[in-house]
Amino acid sequence: MAIRIVAALGVLALLPAFYVLLHSGGGDVRKLTQSLVLGALFGVVLQRSRFCFFCHWRDFIESRDPRGFAAILLALGVGTLGYVVLFGAWLPDPASGRLPPDAHIGPAGPVLAFASLVFGVGMAISGSCVSGHLYRLGEGSPTAPFALLGVIVGFAVGFTTWNWLYVTSIATTPVTWLPAELGYRGWLLVQLVVLAGTAALIAAFACLPDRASQPAESRSVLQRALHRIFVERWPATAGGAAVGVIATVAYFQVQPLGVTSALGSYGRWLADSAQLLPETLHGLDGFSGCRTAAATFLTPNFAFVVALVIASFASAITANQFKPAWPTGNQVLRGLTGGVLLGWGSMTALGCTVGTLFSGTIAGALSGWIFFAASLLGVFATLRLMRAQAQS
Amino acid sequence: MHTPSLLKALVIIASAAIAPTAFAEPAKEPLVNYEWLQKNLDNPNVRIVEVSVDPGVYERGHIPGAVNFRWHTDLVDKVSRDIASRDSFEKLIQSAGIDKDTTVVLYGDNNNWFAAWGAWVFHVHGLGDKVKLLDGGRKIWELKQLPLDTKEASVTATSFKLPAGKPGLRARLSDVLSVAEKKADVHLLDIRSADEFSGKIFAPEGSKELSVRAGHVPGAVNVPWGKAVNAEDGTFKSPAELKKVYADVGIDGSKPIITYCRIGERSSHSWYLLSQILGYDVKNYDGSWTEYGNSVGVPVANAAGTVWLGK
């Protein structure tokens, strides 16, 4: 255990080193620092509570274990309450025709639905969503590096199809913000009722696994507490609530939570280097969402993502969950193909399960709900297909 | 029972001391400094207005009590390229609670560029005597770590009517062309970077190329806006220093001046200081290089000789 703690501290020492590197870039130091702290917290929460949209959905679809799915709904509920407080202060009249600043509210139409479906398929094939792969990178996952590489490639492909999709459909798709239609109270009521209704629905189908019998405790209270924090998996609900709180603080201080804009910037750079990037990406920079930057890598989102990986790595070490493994051919293939679908889907949908589904839904965006439904459908259908194939 | 009544008396004296009479008179100068503004945050006759270009900056922390004017939608016409019409500007002013006795203090991000542009719009619509800039803008307020608020300010709308406007503060393409063709004796001041002025580049990094010719208006002199400020805190240099900066390129106030840049907002910063601090006769050309450089048949000076290749 002592070795693991020393190793984890050694990994955490990368954070101050990274902080120094960020300061050398000349960006907005305050925002970079806040992103670094929030990314580290997010990484620990994801790793300790195994918060992952795909795994939670899969647990429910395959084993009817509802705990993770409930954690997602709880995160959405807590985030919604946090956001509505900020909205109330920042934009007292939701019907003014303005949108809250930088909130991930995107065009809600067929392109988004299709891209979210593709993203769902990519999740099922690669075994995780983008944020899940990021924290698994810190656990030594053999699939995650290939999936993330695939995401970057998928982003590059997304840039090449964007203009056509934009002109054909996205440009005339409405950007629907539910509070503008329903008022804050109406939206809050509908949103919380839908979340509670979904929770009730999954509870009706749920099948809770038996609690593993606890071994006789011979340790002190402190030892048990430390064990629960650093070694055992956190309760999914604690993870969900923490994600909701981090999302609110991130929106308040820097920008809504999202994990793809830094990866997307690599995709943009890659497409540009390969001379595949169109001269202009119509309308893209006019939308709020996981934007990509062409010029600089030292963005707040980059700080957020790197801190996430470092912190989840340290957290995985203390929990003895850092289990690097050589990838098999199948893992490489599934990582890459799933990753490309994740990348294309999140580029076209202006974000992933974190940026569009989560940060969008808690901001009252119809686009968030569409991503939720379509990606869940993609996961469900792909899991069913894969199972049927395995059985045949 | 002596103590409570003594306390009461003290409270009365104290509140009299901080009653409106205690607010400093609005400075007669075109600028207010952060110390003055700090003392006047609760002054009912002062309305603070933030004009920042980056969305979300105001919401995540603004000077307490400030209202937000959005450069891209509130201060311009959203369809044709123009400043906000008289009607829509009047509505904006009313909704911000600005009345006949109000002193308006503008500030914003990016070295007050957009706040200065806002001040120019106030002047064009006849409110020049009401408006001042916070010297140093957001930059100095943040640098001094002064308090910020995140709540939208609540203000009571007024029914204030705009006085007669001053359209003469706005230079048009024809005015600039007259200077280029030496038909008018006016100083032209181009405040863009030296590389934009010389024609090496079409637009600064991070901005889209919006004109199909590089260079500048013949006869213009180049003083990038940054030469007018103290880099460390964004405040304007002293009037004496400013006088020298412009006198060095021949601009001494003896002739009328027209300022321009790429889209007319950075040049408002120079317009403000030349007209309000130095008292020169200045117009701002808001069409700027994106209008002039795209106009057919006008003379252009392009020292670098960069040719537009359609990309």
XYZ file of C-alpha atoms in Angstrom:
703
model
C 0.000 0.000 0.000
C 2.827 2.393 0.953
C 4.402 1.885 -2.458
C 1.112 2.673 -4.139
C 0.706 5.894 -2.148
C 4.216 7.025 -3.048
C 3.590 6.167 -6.697
C 0.268 8.033 -6.677
C 1.922 11.085 -5.123
C 4.609 10.852 -7.767
C 1.956 10.934 -10.480
C 0.150 13.823 -8.786
C 3.424 15.764 -8.882
C 2.824 15.970 -12.630
C -0.002 18.426 -11.908
C 2.231 21.254 -10.589
C 4.671 20.529 -13.427
C 1.831 20.866 -15.901
C 0.719 24.042 -14.099
C 4.131 25.576 -14.749
C 3.928 24.569 -18.414
C 0.493 26.192 -18.706
C 1.799 29.409 -17.215
C 4.462 29.612 -19.870
C 1.822 29.791 -22.609
C 0.593 33.292 -21.838
C -3.121 32.392 -21.892
C -5.705 33.360 -19.293
C -3.857 32.012 -16.257
C -6.864 32.166 -13.941
C -9.050 30.083 -16.239
C -6.257 27.616 -16.964
C -5.663 27.094 -13.255
C -9.367 26.669 -12.506
C -9.661 24.175 -15.369
C -6.696 22.253 -14.037
C -8.267 21.937 -10.589
C -11.705 21.027 -11.963
C -10.220 18.490 -14.397
C -8.333 16.810 -11.558
C -11.473 16.655 -9.402
C -13.500 15.331 -12.319
C -10.863 12.664 -13.030
C -10.878 11.457 -9.431
C -14.687 11.368 -9.305
C -14.962 9.472 -12.600
C -12.304 6.973 -11.632
C -13.421 6.384 -8.037
C -17.106 6.061 -8.843
C -16.522 4.463 -12.281
C -18.835 7.130 -13.705
C -19.186 6.314 -17.355
C -22.297 6.810 -19.445
C -21.762 3.654 -21.466
C -20.914 1.337 -18.570
C -23.864 2.588 -16.573
C -26.234 2.037 -19.472
C -24.716 -1.351 -20.265
C -25.064 -2.474 -16.644
C -28.738 -1.676 -16.874
C -29.320 -3.133 -20.353
C -27.410 -6.353 -19.741
C -27.765 -7.020 -16.014
C -30.638 -4.705 -15.075
C -28.378 -3.084 -12.511
C -29.963 0.409 -12.207
C -27.450 2.070 -9.901
C -25.248 3.649 -12.548
C -28.161 4.808 -14.678
C -29.684 6.355 -11.558
C -26.364 8.120 -10.928
C -26.551 9.690 -14.406
C -30.098 10.883 -13.715
C -28.993 12.245 -10.348
C -26.073 14.071 -11.972
C -28.504 15.602 -14.464
C -30.853 16.641 -11.649
C -28.118 18.210 -9.516
C -26.611 19.937 -12.555
C -30.026 21.275 -13.576
C -30.554 22.800 -10.121
C -27.073 24.338 -10.220
C -27.565 25.755 -13.699
C -30.974 27.235 -12.955
C -29.460 29.203 -10.080
C -26.798 30.624 -12.394
C -29.320 31.317 -15.145
C -31.549 33.154 -12.687
C -28.696 35.493 -11.823
C -27.302 35.901 -15.321
C -30.410 36.017 -17.461
C -33.439 36.817 -15.302
C -35.796 36.818 -18.298
C -35.418 33.575 -20.282
C -37.874 34.829 -22.922
C -35.692 37.816 -23.853
C -34.540 36.105 -27.027
C -30.989 35.750 -25.736
C -29.286 32.517 -24.745
C -27.225 32.150 -21.576
C -23.521 32.720 -22.367
C -21.556 29.698 -23.696
C -24.190 27.183 -22.554
C -24.136 24.094 -24.746
C -27.379 24.690 -26.584
C -27.128 23.427 -30.141
C -29.280 22.937 -33.202
C -31.766 20.202 -32.372
C -32.590 18.335 -35.548
C -32.045 15.197 -37.633
C -28.281 15.633 -38.051
C -27.843 15.759 -34.277
C -30.058 12.697 -33.826
C -28.066 10.730 -36.403
C -24.688 11.833 -35.041
C -25.773 10.887 -31.504
C -26.908 7.484 -32.733
C -23.520 6.953 -34.378
C -21.859 8.077 -31.149
C -23.905 5.472 -29.264
C -22.764 2.754 -31.681
C -19.162 3.919 -31.196
C -19.579 3.701 -27.420
C -20.819 0.133 -27.600
C -18.062 -0.964 -30.005
C -15.155 0.728 -28.208
C -16.528 -0.064 -24.754
C -16.816 3.488 -23.447
C -17.564 7.108 -24.226
C -14.838 9.720 -24.638
C -14.614 10.728 -20.963
C -14.585 7.047 -20.001
C -11.651 6.374 -22.298
C -9.821 9.343 -20.822
C -10.028 8.088 -17.260
C -9.280 4.547 -18.398
C -6.130 5.844 -20.027
C -5.106 6.486 -16.422
C -5.898 2.875 -15.543
C -3.690 1.486 -18.260
C -6.576 0.345 -20.446
C -5.352 -1.422 -23.609
C -8.287 -0.110 -25.657
C -8.377 3.538 -24.562
C -5.287 4.812 -26.464
C -6.595 3.366 -29.745
C -10.089 4.651 -29.091
C -8.754 8.159 -28.422
C -6.627 7.976 -31.568
C -9.782 6.908 -33.397
C -11.635 9.888 -31.895
C -9.042 12.274 -33.331
C -9.333 10.630 -36.753
C -13.143 10.664 -36.467
C -12.999 14.376 -35.739
C -10.906 14.926 -38.850
C -13.500 13.026 -40.892
C -16.235 15.086 -39.240
C -14.663 18.328 -40.468
C -14.794 17.089 -44.034
C -18.512 16.276 -43.845
C -19.507 19.304 -41.752
C -20.023 21.862 -44.536
C -22.355 19.624 -46.501
C -24.394 18.765 -43.409
C -24.475 22.411 -42.370
C -25.795 23.695 -45.681
C -28.190 20.771 -46.151
C -29.746 20.780 -42.706
C -28.027 22.328 -39.687
C -28.208 25.962 -40.897
C -32.003 25.930 -40.791
C -32.383 23.733 -37.706
C -33.784 25.631 -34.709
C -31.631 26.025 -31.603
C -34.256 25.251 -28.986
C -33.757 26.397 -25.422
C -36.521 24.963 -23.255
C -36.590 27.756 -20.616
C -37.328 30.242 -23.412
C -40.420 28.219 -24.262
C -41.545 27.178 -20.767
C -40.002 29.748 -18.400
C -37.517 28.663 -15.732
C -40.175 27.245 -13.414
C -41.968 25.340 -16.146
C -38.732 23.938 -17.498
C -37.473 22.956 -14.059
C -40.736 21.219 -13.277
C -40.870 19.315 -16.570
C -37.184 18.401 -16.414
C -37.293 17.100 -12.848
C -40.519 15.186 -13.523
C -39.006 13.559 -16.635
C -35.831 12.647 -14.720
C -37.834 11.227 -11.806
C -40.136 9.404 -14.234
C -37.148 7.842 -16.002
C -35.740 6.826 -12.628
C -39.052 5.209 -11.710
C -39.150 3.433 -15.046
C -35.694 1.914 -14.685
C -36.480 1.020 -11.069
C -39.467 -0.955 -12.333
C -37.193 -3.064 -14.540
C -34.318 -3.195 -12.113
C -32.776 -6.188 -10.543
C -30.405 -5.237 -7.736
C -27.427 -7.539 -7.318
C -27.006 -9.171 -3.925
C -24.708 -7.331 -1.630
C -21.459 -9.183 -1.364
C -21.072 -10.444 2.150
C -18.749 -8.156 4.039
C -15.707 -9.775 5.561
C -15.420 -9.393 9.287
C -13.925 -5.965 10.005
C -10.867 -5.979 12.149
C -9.702 -2.524 11.077
C -10.179 0.786 12.829
C -12.826 3.302 11.762
C -10.176 5.518 10.180
C -8.719 2.621 8.228
C -12.142 1.665 6.983
C -12.924 5.259 5.980
C -9.643 5.556 4.084
C -10.291 2.248 2.413
C -13.707 3.407 1.316
C -12.359 6.623 -0.109
C -9.186 5.414 -1.791
C -9.755 1.757 -2.597
C -13.411 0.804 -2.780
C -15.645 2.000 -5.540
C -17.625 5.063 -4.483
C -21.395 4.683 -4.502
C -22.669 5.599 -7.950
C -24.978 8.206 -6.447
C -22.069 10.010 -4.784
C -20.338 10.088 -8.162
C -23.486 11.393 -9.856
C -24.023 14.169 -7.314
C -20.344 15.165 -7.493
C -20.489 15.358 -11.305
C -23.529 17.667 -11.028
C -21.692 19.953 -8.616
C -18.476 20.020 -10.661
C -20.525 20.846 -13.785
C -22.097 23.833 -12.043
C -18.797 25.162 -10.716
C -17.134 24.670 -14.107
C -19.873 26.642 -15.858
C -19.701 29.356 -13.239
C -15.930 29.749 -13.364
C -14.768 28.806 -16.834
C -17.054 27.049 -19.281
C -19.515 24.154 -19.353
C -18.041 20.682 -18.861
C -16.829 19.031 -22.025
C -13.948 16.764 -22.949
C -13.785 16.781 -26.737
C -12.693 20.254 -27.723
C -9.004 19.639 -26.996
C -9.124 16.257 -28.775
C -11.056 17.893 -31.594
C -8.330 20.491 -31.925
C -5.868 17.688 -32.603
C -8.313 16.370 -35.190
C -8.472 19.808 -36.754
C -4.705 20.053 -36.785
C -4.446 16.555 -38.269
C -7.000 17.303 -40.992
C -5.242 20.569 -41.720
C -1.812 18.907 -41.962
C -3.224 16.294 -44.327
C -4.774 19.164 -46.305
C -8.199 17.677 -45.731
C -9.538 20.538 -43.675
C -11.962 22.710 -45.642
C -10.901 26.369 -45.946
C -14.012 27.387 -44.080
C -16.189 25.459 -41.666
C -19.549 27.134 -42.192
C -21.245 28.397 -39.076
C -19.250 26.078 -36.806
C -17.698 28.741 -34.610
C -21.063 30.425 -34.160
C -22.449 27.556 -32.065
C -21.820 27.070 -28.392
C -20.517 23.611 -27.715
C -17.227 21.790 -27.644
C -15.426 24.151 -29.927
C -12.132 23.358 -31.504
C -9.267 25.775 -31.579
C -7.041 25.975 -34.590
C -4.223 28.067 -33.209
C -3.352 27.028 -29.684
C -3.308 23.836 -27.665
C -2.888 25.427 -24.262
C -6.599 26.036 -23.836
C -8.625 25.619 -20.630
C -10.126 22.431 -22.098
C -6.649 21.009 -22.733
C -5.722 21.758 -19.103
C -8.970 20.127 -17.985
C -8.418 16.935 -19.985
C -4.738 16.485 -19.071
C -5.493 17.053 -15.370
C -8.343 14.551 -15.651
C -5.996 11.867 -16.981
C -3.259 12.590 -14.416
C -5.682 12.563 -11.471
C -7.484 9.409 -12.579
C -4.083 7.741 -13.023
C -3.098 8.623 -9.439
C -6.500 7.540 -8.197
C -6.280 4.221 -10.051
C -2.876 3.547 -8.480
C -4.131 4.028 -4.911
C -7.097 1.745 -5.633
C -4.787 -0.816 -7.210
C -6.748 -0.448 -10.432
C -3.810 0.561 -12.597
C -3.586 -2.611 -14.636
C -1.747 -1.952 -17.870
C -2.123 -4.698 -20.426
C -0.842 -5.344 -23.916
C -3.657 -4.797 -26.353
C -4.993 -7.682 -28.364
C -5.748 -7.294 -32.060
C -9.433 -7.262 -31.276
C -9.016 -4.477 -28.717
C -7.036 -2.391 -31.201
C -9.643 -2.892 -33.888
C -12.591 -2.178 -31.624
C -10.858 0.837 -30.116
C -10.051 2.331 -33.488
C -13.389 1.708 -35.219
C -15.452 2.652 -32.182
C -13.223 5.699 -31.674
C -13.727 6.928 -35.235
C -17.503 6.715 -34.755
C -17.202 8.535 -31.410
C -15.075 11.229 -33.045
C -17.328 11.751 -36.053
C -20.414 11.693 -33.840
C -19.108 14.165 -31.299
C -17.714 16.536 -33.934
C -21.032 16.600 -35.775
C -23.119 16.737 -32.575
C -20.867 19.534 -31.195
C -19.870 17.426 -28.206
C -20.078 14.020 -26.572
C -21.971 12.504 -23.654
C -20.375 15.117 -21.406
C -20.449 18.209 -23.628
C -23.751 17.763 -25.472
C -25.759 15.219 -23.485
C -24.822 16.281 -19.982
C -23.919 19.984 -20.253
C -26.709 20.471 -22.794
C -29.489 18.769 -20.875
C -28.750 20.559 -17.610
C -28.716 23.846 -19.564
C -32.241 23.227 -20.831
C -31.176 22.423 -24.386
C -33.469 20.239 -26.433
C -30.271 19.080 -28.171
C -29.122 17.477 -24.891
C -32.245 15.322 -24.673
C -31.978 14.318 -28.335
C -28.382 13.203 -27.763
C -29.497 11.300 -24.676
C -32.263 9.381 -26.469
C -30.412 8.710 -29.731
C -27.095 7.638 -28.183
C -28.912 5.366 -25.737
C -30.741 3.825 -28.685
C -27.397 3.354 -30.483
C -25.907 1.617 -27.443
C -28.952 -0.576 -26.938
C -29.183 -1.674 -30.577
C -25.448 -2.356 -30.889
C -25.279 -4.358 -27.663
C -28.218 -6.448 -28.814
C -26.619 -7.028 -32.210
C -23.273 -7.934 -30.699
C -24.918 -10.337 -28.299
C -26.941 -11.966 -31.091
C -23.759 -12.330 -33.105
C -21.883 -13.860 -30.187
C -24.652 -16.363 -29.654
C -24.985 -17.386 -33.290
C -31.228 53.888 27.902
C -28.568 56.411 26.992
C -26.520 54.042 24.960
C -29.164 53.101 22.371
C -30.127 56.720 21.740
C -26.466 57.652 21.450
C -26.042 54.831 18.974
C -29.080 56.025 17.102
C -27.660 59.518 16.893
C -24.372 58.140 15.648
C -26.188 56.117 13.010
C -28.051 59.217 11.845
C -24.847 61.224 11.630
C -23.082 58.390 9.855
C -25.862 57.908 7.330
C -25.940 61.634 6.664
C -22.235 61.425 5.983
C -22.662 58.693 3.410
C -25.876 60.103 1.920
C -25.777 61.042 -1.780
C -24.079 64.335 -0.979
C -21.034 62.304 0.027
C -20.557 60.977 -3.506
C -17.835 62.729 -5.351
C -19.076 64.955 -8.125
C -18.739 63.187 -11.463
C -15.356 64.095 -12.789
C -15.465 66.675 -15.534
C -12.755 64.789 -17.355
C -13.502 62.150 -19.999
C -11.990 59.417 -17.827
C -12.696 58.185 -14.349
C -10.191 56.106 -12.446
C -10.936 52.945 -10.536
C -10.711 54.697 -7.165
C -13.410 57.176 -8.162
C -15.585 54.402 -9.502
C -15.181 52.368 -6.321
C -16.502 55.311 -4.307
C -19.436 55.751 -6.658
C -20.672 52.197 -7.060
C -23.850 53.077 -5.170
C -24.242 56.553 -6.575
C -27.763 56.610 -8.061
C -26.633 59.101 -10.685
C -23.913 56.863 -12.030
C -24.737 54.002 -14.386
C -21.888 51.637 -15.122
C -22.087 49.842 -18.467
C -19.874 46.964 -19.559
C -19.194 46.600 -23.272
C -17.053 43.497 -23.724
C -16.535 41.513 -26.862
C -16.203 38.044 -25.330
C -19.513 36.456 -24.329
C -19.721 35.217 -20.745
C -17.205 37.746 -19.420
C -19.869 40.000 -17.921
C -21.870 37.120 -16.451
C -18.906 35.510 -14.673
C -18.045 38.742 -12.909
C -18.662 42.422 -13.606
C -18.223 45.637 -11.678
C -21.063 45.637 -9.116
C -24.173 47.315 -10.478
C -22.978 47.354 -14.086
C -25.391 46.593 -16.896
C -24.316 44.707 -20.003
C -24.435 46.137 -23.526
C -23.714 43.492 -26.130
C -21.575 44.838 -28.887
C -22.798 42.402 -31.551
C -26.516 42.904 -30.976
C -27.310 45.939 -28.781
C -25.076 48.574 -30.327
C -25.383 47.659 -33.988
C -28.109 47.072 -36.500
C -28.316 43.294 -36.837
C -29.246 43.301 -40.510
C -27.493 46.127 -42.314
C -23.982 47.271 -41.445
C -24.711 50.250 -39.256
C -24.695 51.408 -35.670
C -27.879 50.944 -33.641
C -30.670 53.154 -34.969
C -31.832 56.113 -32.948
C -34.983 54.281 -31.891
C -33.323 51.085 -30.759
C -30.531 53.000 -29.000
C -33.113 55.101 -27.156
C -34.859 51.929 -25.995
C -31.536 50.477 -24.865
C -30.711 53.619 -22.894
C -34.133 53.629 -21.265
C -33.943 49.957 -20.311
C -30.532 50.575 -18.733
C -32.129 53.132 -16.425
C -30.211 56.067 -17.898
C -31.891 59.434 -17.308
C -31.086 63.088 -17.835
C -28.934 63.338 -14.699
C -27.097 60.065 -15.190
C -23.367 59.882 -15.729
C -22.548 56.763 -17.741
C -19.229 55.031 -17.112
C -18.251 52.540 -19.801
C -15.659 49.830 -19.425
C -14.877 46.505 -21.066
C -12.412 43.776 -21.941
C -9.686 43.944 -24.581
C -8.309 47.265 -23.364
C -11.643 49.050 -23.543
C -11.765 48.818 -27.354
C -15.435 48.020 -27.445
C -16.239 50.300 -24.520
C -14.598 53.151 -26.461
C -16.596 52.157 -29.504
C -19.705 52.244 -27.310
C -18.696 55.722 -26.115
C -18.459 56.842 -29.744
C -21.987 55.491 -30.392
C -23.194 57.449 -27.320
C -21.574 60.578 -28.780
C -23.090 60.062 -32.243
C -26.523 59.755 -30.640
C -26.013 63.002 -28.740
C -25.068 61.658 -25.296
C -21.421 62.733 -25.381
C -21.775 64.910 -22.306
C -22.976 61.942 -20.226
C -20.407 59.339 -21.009
C -16.980 58.570 -19.532
C -14.559 55.683 -19.751
C -13.102 53.807 -16.819
C -9.389 54.359 -17.430
C -7.851 50.887 -17.815
C -11.231 49.129 -18.152
C -11.587 45.552 -16.969
C -7.851 45.124 -17.075
C -7.085 47.493 -14.208
C -10.157 46.445 -12.190
C -8.996 42.824 -12.314
C -5.367 43.776 -11.789
C -6.276 45.581 -8.570
C -8.376 42.547 -7.584
C -11.425 44.694 -6.944
C -14.746 42.975 -6.260
C -16.838 41.589 -9.080
C -20.504 40.674 -9.038
C -22.250 37.919 -10.992
C -25.864 39.027 -10.661
C -27.603 40.814 -13.484
C -28.058 44.394 -12.246
C -31.657 45.329 -11.560
C -32.475 48.776 -12.900
C -35.648 50.764 -13.333
C -36.369 51.765 -16.898
C -36.713 55.465 -17.682
C -38.541 57.364 -20.378
C -35.504 59.434 -21.288
C -35.563 60.899 -24.789
C -32.387 61.226 -26.802
C -31.282 64.779 -27.594
C -30.256 65.728 -31.143
C -27.534 63.458 -32.451
C -24.092 64.386 -33.740
C -23.773 62.533 -37.022
C -20.786 64.742 -37.835
C -18.621 62.566 -35.567
C -18.902 59.824 -38.137
C -16.698 59.853 -41.217
C -18.075 58.275 -44.380
C -16.301 56.662 -47.302
C -16.694 59.878 -49.319
C -14.954 61.894 -46.564
C -12.006 59.492 -46.537
C -11.849 59.365 -50.319
C -11.650 63.178 -50.445
C -8.583 63.009 -48.216
C -7.009 60.213 -50.269
C -7.555 62.274 -53.406
C -6.137 65.362 -51.676
C -9.387 67.264 -51.992
C -9.693 67.758 -48.224
C -7.050 68.935 -45.779
C -7.518 66.332 -43.083
C -5.131 64.074 -41.164
C -5.883 60.395 -41.618
C -4.836 58.171 -38.741
C -4.623 54.412 -39.274
C -4.341 52.706 -35.912
C -3.893 49.091 -37.106
C -0.680 47.159 -36.650
C 2.335 48.104 -38.753
C 1.994 44.886 -40.783
C -1.617 45.577 -41.689
C -0.724 49.173 -42.546
C 2.164 48.185 -44.810
C 0.010 45.580 -46.553
C 2.060 42.548 -45.469
C -1.079 40.989 -43.987
C -4.795 41.431 -44.636
C -6.042 41.037 -41.071
C -4.505 40.441 -37.644
C -4.104 36.863 -36.476
C -7.366 35.436 -35.232
C -9.490 37.704 -37.429
C -10.915 36.693 -40.748
C -9.678 38.331 -43.908
C -12.587 40.581 -44.749
C -11.090 42.858 -47.388
C -9.771 41.880 -50.782
C -6.989 44.441 -50.851
C -4.099 44.968 -48.430
C -2.508 48.265 -47.448
C -3.852 51.607 -46.314
C -5.563 54.784 -47.453
C -2.996 56.990 -49.251
C -1.848 59.825 -47.021
C -2.661 58.030 -43.757
C -0.133 57.842 -40.936
C 0.181 54.818 -38.698
C 0.075 54.934 -34.900
C -1.027 51.530 -33.562
C -3.514 52.010 -30.732
C -1.196 50.294 -28.240
C 1.173 53.280 -28.302
C -1.456 55.295 -26.455
C -1.682 53.070 -23.386
C 0.479 51.941 -20.527
C 0.920 48.269 -21.291
C 0.994 47.120 -17.675
C -2.478 48.330 -16.651
C -4.203 49.428 -19.863
C -4.604 53.054 -18.741
C -4.096 55.903 -21.177
C -0.738 57.650 -21.141
C -0.659 61.190 -19.758
C -1.986 63.975 -22.021
C 1.551 65.320 -22.474
C 2.855 61.915 -23.541
C -0.117 61.402 -25.836
C 0.424 64.789 -27.456
C 3.974 63.812 -28.240
C 3.076 60.380 -29.642
C 0.823 61.967 -32.263
C 2.882 65.125 -32.816
C 5.755 62.827 -33.826
C 3.740 61.786 -36.891
C 2.487 65.286 -37.584
C -0.883 65.105 -35.862
C -1.068 68.117 -33.573
C -4.715 69.126 -33.724
C -4.104 71.924 -36.208
C -6.227 70.107 -38.790
C -9.305 67.885 -38.487
C -8.541 64.186 -38.075
C -10.212 60.965 -39.220
C -9.370 57.716 -37.401
C -9.879 54.278 -38.881
C -8.866 50.657 -38.370
C -10.272 47.394 -39.750
C -13.879 47.499 -38.551
C -13.952 50.787 -36.660
C -13.782 49.636 -33.077
C -10.074 49.835 -32.204
C -10.005 53.245 -33.901
C -12.712 54.417 -31.479
C -10.118 54.017 -28.754
C -7.840 56.498 -30.549
C -10.851 58.662 -31.493
C -11.761 58.886 -27.812
C -8.396 59.967 -26.593
C -7.732 62.430 -29.429
C -11.148 64.083 -29.206
C -11.907 63.786 -25.495
C -8.499 63.916 -23.814
C -6.590 66.117 -26.247
C -9.634 68.046 -27.478
C -8.822 67.684 -31.189
C -11.450 67.760 -33.932
C -11.838 64.056 -34.812
C -14.266 61.848 -36.697
C -14.227 58.057 -36.584
C -14.565 56.153 -39.846
C -16.475 53.041 -38.791
C -16.533 51.609 -42.313
C -12.753 51.469 -41.944
C -10.538 49.183 -43.999
C -13.221 46.537 -44.529
C -15.233 49.150 -46.431
C -12.439 51.168 -48.024
C -10.277 48.177 -48.974
C -13.235 46.542 -50.695
C -14.347 49.644 -52.593
C -13.918 49.610 -56.340
C -11.712 52.239 -57.932
C -10.335 53.941 -54.816
C -6.614 54.663 -54.488
C -4.695 52.308 -52.177
C -1.159 52.484 -50.788
C 0.296 48.983 -50.530
C 3.985 49.235 -49.670
C 4.435 45.476 -49.296
C 2.800 44.813 -52.654
C 0.870 41.803 -51.347
C -1.487 40.556 -54.028
C -4.889 39.119 -53.129
C -5.089 35.626 -54.592
C -8.678 34.844 -53.797
C -7.814 32.817 -50.711
